[in-house]
PDB file of C-alpha atoms and ligand atoms in Angstrom:
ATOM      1  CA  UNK A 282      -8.207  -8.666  17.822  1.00 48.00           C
ATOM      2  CA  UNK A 283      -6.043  -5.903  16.037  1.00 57.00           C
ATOM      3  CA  UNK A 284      -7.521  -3.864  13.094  1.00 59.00           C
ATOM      4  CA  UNK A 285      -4.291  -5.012  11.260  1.00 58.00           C
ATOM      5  CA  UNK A 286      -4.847  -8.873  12.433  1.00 55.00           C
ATOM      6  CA  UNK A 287      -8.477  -8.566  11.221  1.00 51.00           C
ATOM      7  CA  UNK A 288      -6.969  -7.385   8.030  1.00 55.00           C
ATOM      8  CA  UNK A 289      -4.882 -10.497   7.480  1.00 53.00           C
ATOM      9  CA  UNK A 290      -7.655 -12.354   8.411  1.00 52.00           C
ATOM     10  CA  UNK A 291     -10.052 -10.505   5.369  1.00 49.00           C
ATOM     11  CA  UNK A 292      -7.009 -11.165   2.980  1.00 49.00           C
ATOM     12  CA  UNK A 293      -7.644 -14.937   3.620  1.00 52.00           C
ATOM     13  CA  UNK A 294     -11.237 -14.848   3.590  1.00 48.00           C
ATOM     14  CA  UNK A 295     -11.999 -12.149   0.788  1.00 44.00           C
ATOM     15  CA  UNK A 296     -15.447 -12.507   0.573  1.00 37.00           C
ATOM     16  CA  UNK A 297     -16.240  -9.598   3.982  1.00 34.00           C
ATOM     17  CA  UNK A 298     -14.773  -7.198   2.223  1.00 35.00           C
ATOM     18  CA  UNK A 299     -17.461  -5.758   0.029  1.00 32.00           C
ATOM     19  CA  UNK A 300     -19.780  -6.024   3.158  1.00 31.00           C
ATOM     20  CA  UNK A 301     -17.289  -3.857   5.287  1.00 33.00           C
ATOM     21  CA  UNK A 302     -17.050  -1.281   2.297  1.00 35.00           C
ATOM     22  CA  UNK A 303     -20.397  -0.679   1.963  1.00 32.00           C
ATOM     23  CA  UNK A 304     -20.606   1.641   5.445  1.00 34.00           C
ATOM     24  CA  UNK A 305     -17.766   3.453   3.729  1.00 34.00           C
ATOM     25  CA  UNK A 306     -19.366   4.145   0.548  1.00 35.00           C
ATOM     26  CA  UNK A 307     -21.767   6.844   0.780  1.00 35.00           C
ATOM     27  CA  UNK A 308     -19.205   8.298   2.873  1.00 39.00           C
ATOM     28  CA  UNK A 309     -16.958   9.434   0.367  1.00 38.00           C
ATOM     29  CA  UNK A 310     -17.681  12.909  -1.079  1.00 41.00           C
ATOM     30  CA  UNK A 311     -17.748  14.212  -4.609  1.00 40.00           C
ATOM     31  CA  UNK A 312     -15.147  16.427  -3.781  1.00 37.00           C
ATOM     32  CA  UNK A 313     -12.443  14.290  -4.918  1.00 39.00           C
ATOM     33  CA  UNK A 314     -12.344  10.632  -6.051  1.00 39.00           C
ATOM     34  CA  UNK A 315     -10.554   6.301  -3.197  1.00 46.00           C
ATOM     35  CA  UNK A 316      -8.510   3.921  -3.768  1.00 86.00           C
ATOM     36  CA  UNK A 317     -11.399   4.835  -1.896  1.00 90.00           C
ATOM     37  CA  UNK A 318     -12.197   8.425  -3.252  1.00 91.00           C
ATOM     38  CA  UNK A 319      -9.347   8.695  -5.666  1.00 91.00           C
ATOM     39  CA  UNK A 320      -9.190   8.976  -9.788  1.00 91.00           C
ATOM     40  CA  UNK A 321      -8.034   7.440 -12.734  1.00 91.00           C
ATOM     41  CA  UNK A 322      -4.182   7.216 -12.678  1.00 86.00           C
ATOM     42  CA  UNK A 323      -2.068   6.374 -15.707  1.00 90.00           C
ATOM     43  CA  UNK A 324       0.831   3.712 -16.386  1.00 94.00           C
ATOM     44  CA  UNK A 325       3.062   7.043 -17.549  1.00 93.00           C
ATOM     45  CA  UNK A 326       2.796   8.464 -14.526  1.00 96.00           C
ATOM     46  CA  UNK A 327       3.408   5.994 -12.505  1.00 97.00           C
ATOM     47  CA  UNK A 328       5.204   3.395 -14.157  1.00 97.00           C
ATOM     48  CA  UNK A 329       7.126   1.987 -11.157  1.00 98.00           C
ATOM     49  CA  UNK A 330       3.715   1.283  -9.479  1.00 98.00           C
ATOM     50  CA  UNK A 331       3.069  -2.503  -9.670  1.00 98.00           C
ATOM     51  CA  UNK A 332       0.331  -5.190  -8.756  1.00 98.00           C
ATOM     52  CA  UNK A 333       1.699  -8.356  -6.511  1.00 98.00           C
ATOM     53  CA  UNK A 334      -0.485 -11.109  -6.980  1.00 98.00           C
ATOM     54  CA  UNK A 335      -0.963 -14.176  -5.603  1.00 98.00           C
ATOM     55  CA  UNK A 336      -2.763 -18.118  -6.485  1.00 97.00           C
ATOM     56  CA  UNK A 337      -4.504 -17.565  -3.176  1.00 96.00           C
ATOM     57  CA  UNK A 338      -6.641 -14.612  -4.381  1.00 96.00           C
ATOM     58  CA  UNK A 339     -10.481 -15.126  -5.040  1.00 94.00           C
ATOM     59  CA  UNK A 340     -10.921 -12.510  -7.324  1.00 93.00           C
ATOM     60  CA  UNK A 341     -10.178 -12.998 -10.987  1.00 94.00           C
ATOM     61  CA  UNK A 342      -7.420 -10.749 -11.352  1.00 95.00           C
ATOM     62  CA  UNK A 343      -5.431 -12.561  -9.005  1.00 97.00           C
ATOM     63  CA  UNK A 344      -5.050  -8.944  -7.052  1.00 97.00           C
ATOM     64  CA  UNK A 345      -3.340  -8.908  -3.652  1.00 97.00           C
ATOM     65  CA  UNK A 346      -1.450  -6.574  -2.519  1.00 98.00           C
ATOM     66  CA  UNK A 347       0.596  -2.922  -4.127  1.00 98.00           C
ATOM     67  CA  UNK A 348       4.109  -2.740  -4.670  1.00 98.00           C
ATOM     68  CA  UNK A 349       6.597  -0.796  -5.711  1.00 98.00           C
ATOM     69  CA  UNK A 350       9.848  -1.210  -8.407  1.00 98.00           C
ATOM     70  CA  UNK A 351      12.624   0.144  -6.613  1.00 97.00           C
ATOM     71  CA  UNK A 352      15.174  -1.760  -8.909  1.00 97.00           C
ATOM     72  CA  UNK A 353      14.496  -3.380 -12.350  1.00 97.00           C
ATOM     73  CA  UNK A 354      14.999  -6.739 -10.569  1.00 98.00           C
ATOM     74  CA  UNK A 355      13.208  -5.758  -7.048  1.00 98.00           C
ATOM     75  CA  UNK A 356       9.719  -5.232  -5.176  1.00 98.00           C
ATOM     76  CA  UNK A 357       9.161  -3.174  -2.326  1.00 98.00           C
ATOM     77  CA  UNK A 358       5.613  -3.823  -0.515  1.00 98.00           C
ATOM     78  CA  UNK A 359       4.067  -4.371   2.746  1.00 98.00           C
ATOM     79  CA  UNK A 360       5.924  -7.789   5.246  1.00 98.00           C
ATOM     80  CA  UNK A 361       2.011  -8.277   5.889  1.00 98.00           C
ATOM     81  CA  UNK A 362       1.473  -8.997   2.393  1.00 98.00           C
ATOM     82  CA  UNK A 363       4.041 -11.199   1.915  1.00 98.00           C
ATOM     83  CA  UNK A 364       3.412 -14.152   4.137  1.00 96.00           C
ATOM     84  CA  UNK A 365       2.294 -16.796   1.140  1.00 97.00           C
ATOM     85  CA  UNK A 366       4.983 -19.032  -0.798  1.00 97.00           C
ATOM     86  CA  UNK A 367       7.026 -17.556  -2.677  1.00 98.00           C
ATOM     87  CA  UNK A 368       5.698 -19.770  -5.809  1.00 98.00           C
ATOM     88  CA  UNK A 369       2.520 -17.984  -5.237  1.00 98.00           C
ATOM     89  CA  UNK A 370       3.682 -14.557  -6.031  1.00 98.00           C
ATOM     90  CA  UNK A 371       3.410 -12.644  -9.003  1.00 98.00           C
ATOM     91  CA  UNK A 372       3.945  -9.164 -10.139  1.00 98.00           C
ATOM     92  CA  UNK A 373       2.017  -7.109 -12.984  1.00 98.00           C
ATOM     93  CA  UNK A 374       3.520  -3.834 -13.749  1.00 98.00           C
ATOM     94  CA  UNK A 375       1.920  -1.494 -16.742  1.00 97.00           C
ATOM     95  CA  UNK A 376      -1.456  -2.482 -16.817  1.00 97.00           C
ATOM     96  CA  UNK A 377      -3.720  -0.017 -15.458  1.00 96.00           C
ATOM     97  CA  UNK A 378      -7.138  -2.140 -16.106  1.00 96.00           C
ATOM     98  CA  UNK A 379      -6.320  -5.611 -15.170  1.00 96.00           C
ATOM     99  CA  UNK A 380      -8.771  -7.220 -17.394  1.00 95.00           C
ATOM    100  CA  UNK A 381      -6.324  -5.784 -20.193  1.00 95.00           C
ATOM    101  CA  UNK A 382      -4.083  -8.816 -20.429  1.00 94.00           C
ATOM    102  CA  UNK A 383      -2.531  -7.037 -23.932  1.00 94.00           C
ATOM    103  CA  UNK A 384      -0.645  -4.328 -21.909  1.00 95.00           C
ATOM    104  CA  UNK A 385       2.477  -5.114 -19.133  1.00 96.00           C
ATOM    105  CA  UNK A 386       4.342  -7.031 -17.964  1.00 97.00           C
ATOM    106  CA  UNK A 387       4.438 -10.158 -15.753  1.00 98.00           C
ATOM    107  CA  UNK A 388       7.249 -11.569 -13.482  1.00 98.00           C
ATOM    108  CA  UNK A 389       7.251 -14.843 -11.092  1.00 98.00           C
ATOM    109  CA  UNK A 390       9.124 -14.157  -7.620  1.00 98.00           C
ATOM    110  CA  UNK A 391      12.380 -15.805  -6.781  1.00 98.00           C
ATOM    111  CA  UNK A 392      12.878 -14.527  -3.479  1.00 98.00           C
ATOM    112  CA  UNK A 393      10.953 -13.027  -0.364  1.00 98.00           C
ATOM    113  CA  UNK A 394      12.757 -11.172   1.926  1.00 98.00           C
ATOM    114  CA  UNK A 395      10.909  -9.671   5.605  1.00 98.00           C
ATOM    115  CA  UNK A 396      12.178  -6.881   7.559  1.00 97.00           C
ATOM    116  CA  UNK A 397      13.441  -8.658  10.416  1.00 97.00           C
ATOM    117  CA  UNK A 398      12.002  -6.214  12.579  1.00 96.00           C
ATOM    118  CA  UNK A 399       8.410  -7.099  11.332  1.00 97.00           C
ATOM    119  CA  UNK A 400       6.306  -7.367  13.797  1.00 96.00           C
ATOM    120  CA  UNK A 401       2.280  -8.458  14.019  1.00 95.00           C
ATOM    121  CA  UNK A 402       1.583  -7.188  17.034  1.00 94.00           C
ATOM    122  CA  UNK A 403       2.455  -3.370  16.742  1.00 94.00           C
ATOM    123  CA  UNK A 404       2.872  -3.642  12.688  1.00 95.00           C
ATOM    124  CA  UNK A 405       6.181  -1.722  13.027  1.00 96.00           C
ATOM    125  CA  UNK A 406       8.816  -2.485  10.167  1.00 97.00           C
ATOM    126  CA  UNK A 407       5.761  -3.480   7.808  1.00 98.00           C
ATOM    127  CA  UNK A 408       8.450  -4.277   4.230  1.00 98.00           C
ATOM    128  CA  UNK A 409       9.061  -6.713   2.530  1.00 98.00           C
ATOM    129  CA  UNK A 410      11.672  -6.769  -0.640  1.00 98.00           C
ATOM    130  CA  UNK A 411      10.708  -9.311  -3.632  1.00 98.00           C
ATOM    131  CA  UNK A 412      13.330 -10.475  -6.531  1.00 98.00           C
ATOM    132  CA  UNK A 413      11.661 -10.477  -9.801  1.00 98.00           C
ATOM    133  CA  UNK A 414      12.878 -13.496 -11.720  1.00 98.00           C
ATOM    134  CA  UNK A 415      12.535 -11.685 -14.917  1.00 98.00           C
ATOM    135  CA  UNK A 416      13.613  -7.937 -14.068  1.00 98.00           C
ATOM    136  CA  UNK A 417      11.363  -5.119 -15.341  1.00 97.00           C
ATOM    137  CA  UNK A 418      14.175  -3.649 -17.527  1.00 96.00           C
ATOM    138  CA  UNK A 419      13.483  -0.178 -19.069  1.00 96.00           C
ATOM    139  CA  UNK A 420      10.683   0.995 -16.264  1.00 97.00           C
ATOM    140  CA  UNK A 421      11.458   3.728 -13.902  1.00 97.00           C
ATOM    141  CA  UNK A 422      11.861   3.047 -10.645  1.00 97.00           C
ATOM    142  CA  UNK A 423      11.140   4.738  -7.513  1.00 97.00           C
ATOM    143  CA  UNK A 424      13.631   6.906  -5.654  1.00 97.00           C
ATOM    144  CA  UNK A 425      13.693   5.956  -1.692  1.00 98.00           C
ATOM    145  CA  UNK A 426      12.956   9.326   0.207  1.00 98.00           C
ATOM    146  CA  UNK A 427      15.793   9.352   2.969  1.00 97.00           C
ATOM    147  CA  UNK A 428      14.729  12.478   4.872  1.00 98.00           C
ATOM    148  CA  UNK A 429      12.796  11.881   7.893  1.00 96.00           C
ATOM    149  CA  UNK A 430      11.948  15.334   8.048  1.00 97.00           C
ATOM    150  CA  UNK A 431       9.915  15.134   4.319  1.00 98.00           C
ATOM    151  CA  UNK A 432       7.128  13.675   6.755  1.00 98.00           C
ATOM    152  CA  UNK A 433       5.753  16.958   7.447  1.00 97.00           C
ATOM    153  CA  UNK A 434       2.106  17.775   8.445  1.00 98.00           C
ATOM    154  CA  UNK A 435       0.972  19.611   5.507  1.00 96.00           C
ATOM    155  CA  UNK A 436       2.933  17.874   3.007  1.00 98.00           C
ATOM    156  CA  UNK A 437       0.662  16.558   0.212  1.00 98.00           C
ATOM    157  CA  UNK A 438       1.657  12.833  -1.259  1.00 98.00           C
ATOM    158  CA  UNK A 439      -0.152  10.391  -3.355  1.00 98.00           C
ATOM    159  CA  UNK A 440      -1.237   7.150  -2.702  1.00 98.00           C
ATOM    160  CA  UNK A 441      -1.499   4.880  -5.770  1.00 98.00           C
ATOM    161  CA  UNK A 442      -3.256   1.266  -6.063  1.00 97.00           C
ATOM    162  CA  UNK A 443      -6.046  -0.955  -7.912  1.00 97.00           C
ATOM    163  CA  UNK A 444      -7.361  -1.778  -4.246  1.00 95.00           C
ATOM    164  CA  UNK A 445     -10.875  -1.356  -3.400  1.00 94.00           C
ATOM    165  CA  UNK A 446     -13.451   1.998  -4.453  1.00 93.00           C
ATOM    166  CA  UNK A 447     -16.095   1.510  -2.476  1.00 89.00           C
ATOM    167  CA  UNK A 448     -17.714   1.788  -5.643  1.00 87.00           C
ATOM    168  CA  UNK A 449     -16.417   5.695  -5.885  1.00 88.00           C
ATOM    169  CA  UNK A 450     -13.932   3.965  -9.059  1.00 85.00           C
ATOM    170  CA  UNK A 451     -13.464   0.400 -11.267  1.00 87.00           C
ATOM    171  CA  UNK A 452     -12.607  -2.333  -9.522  1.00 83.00           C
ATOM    172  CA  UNK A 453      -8.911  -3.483 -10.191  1.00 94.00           C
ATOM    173  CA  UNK A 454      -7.549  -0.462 -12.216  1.00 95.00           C
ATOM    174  CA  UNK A 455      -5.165   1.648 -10.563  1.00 96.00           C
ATOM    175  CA  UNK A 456      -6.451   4.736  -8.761  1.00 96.00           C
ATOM    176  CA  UNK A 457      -4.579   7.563  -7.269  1.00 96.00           C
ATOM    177  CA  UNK A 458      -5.481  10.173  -4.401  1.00 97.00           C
ATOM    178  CA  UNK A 459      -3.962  12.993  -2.919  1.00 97.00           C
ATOM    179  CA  UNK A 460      -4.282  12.576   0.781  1.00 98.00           C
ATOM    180  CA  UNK A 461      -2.449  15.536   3.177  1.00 98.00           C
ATOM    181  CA  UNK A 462      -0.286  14.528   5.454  1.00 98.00           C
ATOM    182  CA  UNK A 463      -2.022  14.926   8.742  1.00 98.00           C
ATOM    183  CA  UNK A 464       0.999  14.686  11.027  1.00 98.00           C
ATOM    184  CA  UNK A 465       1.521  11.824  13.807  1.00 98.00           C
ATOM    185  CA  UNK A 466       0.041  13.638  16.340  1.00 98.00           C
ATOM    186  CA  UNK A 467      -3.414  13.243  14.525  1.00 98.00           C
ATOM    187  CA  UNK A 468      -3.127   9.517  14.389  1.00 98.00           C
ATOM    188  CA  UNK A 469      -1.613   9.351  17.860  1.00 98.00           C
ATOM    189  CA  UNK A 470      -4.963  11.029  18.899  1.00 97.00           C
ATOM    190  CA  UNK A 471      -7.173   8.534  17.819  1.00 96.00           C
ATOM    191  CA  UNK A 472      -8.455   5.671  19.823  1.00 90.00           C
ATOM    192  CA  UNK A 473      -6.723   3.220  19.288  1.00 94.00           C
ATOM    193  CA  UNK A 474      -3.887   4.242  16.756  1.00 97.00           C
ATOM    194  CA  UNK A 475      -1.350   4.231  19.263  1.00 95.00           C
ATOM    195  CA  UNK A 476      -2.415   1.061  21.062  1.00 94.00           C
ATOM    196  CA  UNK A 477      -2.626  -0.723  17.450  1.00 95.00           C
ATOM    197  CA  UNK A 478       1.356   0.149  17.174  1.00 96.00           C
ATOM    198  CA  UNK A 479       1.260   3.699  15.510  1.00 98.00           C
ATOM    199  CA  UNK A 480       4.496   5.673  16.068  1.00 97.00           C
ATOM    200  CA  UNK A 481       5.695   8.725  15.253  1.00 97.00           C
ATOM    201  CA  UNK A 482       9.132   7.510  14.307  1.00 96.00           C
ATOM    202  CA  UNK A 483       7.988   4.870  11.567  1.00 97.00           C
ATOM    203  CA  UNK A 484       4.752   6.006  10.506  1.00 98.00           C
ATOM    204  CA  UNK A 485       2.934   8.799   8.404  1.00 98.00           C
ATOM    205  CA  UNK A 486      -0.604   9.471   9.420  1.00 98.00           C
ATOM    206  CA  UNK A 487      -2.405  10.922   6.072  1.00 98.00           C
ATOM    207  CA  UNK A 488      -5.916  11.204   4.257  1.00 98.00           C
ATOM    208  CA  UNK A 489      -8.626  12.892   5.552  1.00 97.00           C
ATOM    209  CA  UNK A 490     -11.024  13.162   8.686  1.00 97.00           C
ATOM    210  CA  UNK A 491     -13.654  14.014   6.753  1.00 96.00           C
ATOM    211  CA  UNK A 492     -13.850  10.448   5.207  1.00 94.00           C
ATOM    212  CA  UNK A 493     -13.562  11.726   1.795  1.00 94.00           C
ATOM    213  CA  UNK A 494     -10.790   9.055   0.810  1.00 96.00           C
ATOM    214  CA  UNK A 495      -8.412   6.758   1.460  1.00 97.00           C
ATOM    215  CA  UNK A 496      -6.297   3.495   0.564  1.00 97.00           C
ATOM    216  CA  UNK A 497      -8.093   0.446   1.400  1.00 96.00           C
ATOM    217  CA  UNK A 498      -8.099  -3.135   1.341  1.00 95.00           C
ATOM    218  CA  UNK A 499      -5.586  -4.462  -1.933  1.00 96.00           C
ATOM    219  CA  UNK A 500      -3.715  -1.579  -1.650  1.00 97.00           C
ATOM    220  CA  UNK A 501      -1.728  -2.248   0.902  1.00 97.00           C
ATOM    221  CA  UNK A 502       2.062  -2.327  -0.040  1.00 98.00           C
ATOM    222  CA  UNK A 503       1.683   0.027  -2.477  1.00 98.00           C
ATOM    223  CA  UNK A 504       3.328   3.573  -3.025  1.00 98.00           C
ATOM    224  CA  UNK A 505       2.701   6.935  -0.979  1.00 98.00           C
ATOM    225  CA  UNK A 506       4.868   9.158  -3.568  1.00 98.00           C
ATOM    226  CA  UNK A 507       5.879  13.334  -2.591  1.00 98.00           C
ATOM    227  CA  UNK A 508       8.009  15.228  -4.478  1.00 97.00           C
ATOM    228  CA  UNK A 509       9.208  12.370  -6.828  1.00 97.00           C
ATOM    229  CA  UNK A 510      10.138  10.100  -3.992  1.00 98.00           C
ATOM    230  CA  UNK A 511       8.743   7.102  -2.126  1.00 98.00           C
ATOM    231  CA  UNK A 512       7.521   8.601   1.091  1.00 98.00           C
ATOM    232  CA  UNK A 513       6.243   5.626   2.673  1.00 98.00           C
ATOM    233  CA  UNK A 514       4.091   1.738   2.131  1.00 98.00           C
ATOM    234  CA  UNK A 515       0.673   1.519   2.226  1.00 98.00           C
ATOM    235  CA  UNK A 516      -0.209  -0.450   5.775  1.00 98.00           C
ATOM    236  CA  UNK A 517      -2.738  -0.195   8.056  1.00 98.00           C
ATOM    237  CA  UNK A 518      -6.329   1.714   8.786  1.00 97.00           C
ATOM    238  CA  UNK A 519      -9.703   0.974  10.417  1.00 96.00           C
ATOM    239  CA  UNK A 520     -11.881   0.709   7.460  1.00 95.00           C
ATOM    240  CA  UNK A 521     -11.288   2.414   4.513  1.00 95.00           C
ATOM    241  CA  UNK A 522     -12.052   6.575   4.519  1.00 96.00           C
ATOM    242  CA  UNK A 523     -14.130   6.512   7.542  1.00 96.00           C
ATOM    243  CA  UNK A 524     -14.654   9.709   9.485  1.00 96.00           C
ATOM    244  CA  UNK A 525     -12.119   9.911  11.881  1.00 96.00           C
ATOM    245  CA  UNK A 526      -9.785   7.413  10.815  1.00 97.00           C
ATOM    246  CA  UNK A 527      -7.293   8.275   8.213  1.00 98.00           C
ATOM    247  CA  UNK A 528      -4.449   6.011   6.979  1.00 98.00           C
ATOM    248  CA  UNK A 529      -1.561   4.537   8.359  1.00 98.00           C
ATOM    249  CA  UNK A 530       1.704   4.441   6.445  1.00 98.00           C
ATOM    250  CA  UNK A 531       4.866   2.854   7.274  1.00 98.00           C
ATOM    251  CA  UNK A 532       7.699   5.533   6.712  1.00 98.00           C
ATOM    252  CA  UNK A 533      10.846   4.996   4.519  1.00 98.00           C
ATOM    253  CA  UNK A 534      13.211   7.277   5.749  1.00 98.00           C
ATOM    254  CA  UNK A 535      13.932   5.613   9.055  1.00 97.00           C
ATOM    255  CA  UNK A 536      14.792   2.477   7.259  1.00 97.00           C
ATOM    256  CA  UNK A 537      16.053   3.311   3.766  1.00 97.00           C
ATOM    257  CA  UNK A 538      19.785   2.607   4.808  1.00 96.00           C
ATOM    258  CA  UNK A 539      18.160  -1.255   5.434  1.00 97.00           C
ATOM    259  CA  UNK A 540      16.019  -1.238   2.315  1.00 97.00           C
ATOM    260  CA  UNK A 541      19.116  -0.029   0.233  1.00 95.00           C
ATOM    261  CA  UNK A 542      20.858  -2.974   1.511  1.00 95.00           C
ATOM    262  CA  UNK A 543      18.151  -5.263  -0.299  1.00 94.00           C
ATOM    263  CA  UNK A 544      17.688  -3.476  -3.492  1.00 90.00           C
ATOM    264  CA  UNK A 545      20.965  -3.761  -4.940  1.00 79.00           C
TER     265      UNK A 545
HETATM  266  N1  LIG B 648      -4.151  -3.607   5.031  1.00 65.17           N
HETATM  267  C1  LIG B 648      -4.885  -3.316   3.838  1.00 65.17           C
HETATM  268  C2  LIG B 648      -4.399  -4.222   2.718  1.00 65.17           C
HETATM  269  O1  LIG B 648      -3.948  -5.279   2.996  1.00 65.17           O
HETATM  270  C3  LIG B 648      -4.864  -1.859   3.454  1.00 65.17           C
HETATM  271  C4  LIG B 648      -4.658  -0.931   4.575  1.00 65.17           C
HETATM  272  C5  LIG B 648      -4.854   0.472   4.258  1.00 65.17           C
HETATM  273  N2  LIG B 648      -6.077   0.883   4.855  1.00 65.17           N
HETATM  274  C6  LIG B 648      -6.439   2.158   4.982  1.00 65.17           C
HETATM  275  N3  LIG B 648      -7.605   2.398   5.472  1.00 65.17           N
HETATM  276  N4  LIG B 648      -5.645   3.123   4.617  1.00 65.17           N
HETATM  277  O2  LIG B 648      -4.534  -3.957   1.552  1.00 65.17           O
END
């Protein structure tokens, strides 16, 4: 089994996922806060970051997946989080503590479209565009990066999500990390990354070998952001911020002339 089928599989059956964090949680130093690792992050700063949930969640909040507002009526996340009905979507934007059900805003999904490319077995082409059916007027949305080149090792994005901690954070409040890009040769080092469909063309390797942080499980779909711009999806990892095994982005660039396409 694939690390990315046994994380569709954990989506549908929740209830591992605390037991497969635990490993991960002494792991994660003091040095910087996840995600796994990461810290507090504000609405303001990151307004176009949004929550997709879904009626087949077990935890309270109805959590899922991460997105991202690209246009006031669209969703950009991961095509592995968006396999459900589309009745059973919803999006929460501007709530940064999801028990706070006084702050944000709430949209039901009209429309699901899949990269056509999207495939399960090497989780290339991981996106997936959602129509709001009550657009998020007046937020800021997200600039596509269309450089291929801005996927640099040495670069420095941020991840953003309310996925798991691993205890280093809240549960369900939205957490941000810096995680250096470590450049596709890292990931195409590691057992395994390449034969789990890593590639240089449509990923970003980034986060840390030290196992200080990382995105994690919920997370998934949401925004990497550098320099203003979305650099790439949240998608695919072994764990969350264990030694060794950094994170697995799917890449914009390559694919913004298709997302484009979608948004308007
Ligand atoms: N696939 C996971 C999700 O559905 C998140 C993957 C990111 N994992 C990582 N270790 N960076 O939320």
């Amino acid at each position: 089994m694939t690390w990315s089928k046994f994380d569709r599989m954990l989506k549908r059956t929740a209830a591992l996922i605390t037991v497969l964090l635990l490993s991960t949680a002494g792991t994660a130093s003091a040095r910087e806060p996840l995600v796994v690792g990461g810290t507090l992050a504000s609405v303001s700063e990151a307004p176009w970051a949004v929550v997709l949930t879904n009626t087949a969640a077990t935890r309270e909040s109805k959590r899922w997946c991460g997105g991202v507002l690209v246009a006031a009526n669209k969703v950009l996340t991961a095509a592995h989080c968006a396999g459900e009905r589309v009745a059973s979507y919803g999006v929460i934007q501007g709530r940064a503590d999801l028990t706070d059900h006084s702050l944000g805003r709430f949209s039901a999904v009209s429309k699901v479209w899949v990269h056509p490319a999207y495939s399960t077995a090497t989780n290339r082409n991981d996106f997936a565009v959602l129509t709001l059916k009550k657009p998020m007027t007046g937020v800021p949305v997200l600039r596509l990066e269309t450089n291929p080149k801005a996927d640099r090792r040495g670069a420095v994005p941020t991840v953003y999500g309310w996925g798991d901690t691993a205890d280093t954070g809240p549960d369900d409040t939205l957490q941000k990390l810096a995680v250096p890009d470590l450049g596709d040769a890292t990931c195409l080092g590691i057992k395994g990354y390449a034969e789990n469909g890593y590639t240089a063309a449509a990923n970003i390797c980034a986060g840390y070998m030290d196992g200080t942080g990382d995105a994690c499980q919920g997370d998934s779909g949401g925004p990497l952001v550098l320099n203003g711009r979305l650099l790439g999806i949240v998608s695919w990892g072994r764990g969350c911020a264990e030694p060794q095994y950094p994170g697995v982005y799917a890449e914009i660039a390559p694919v913004a002339k298709t997302l484009v396409e979608q948004v308007r």
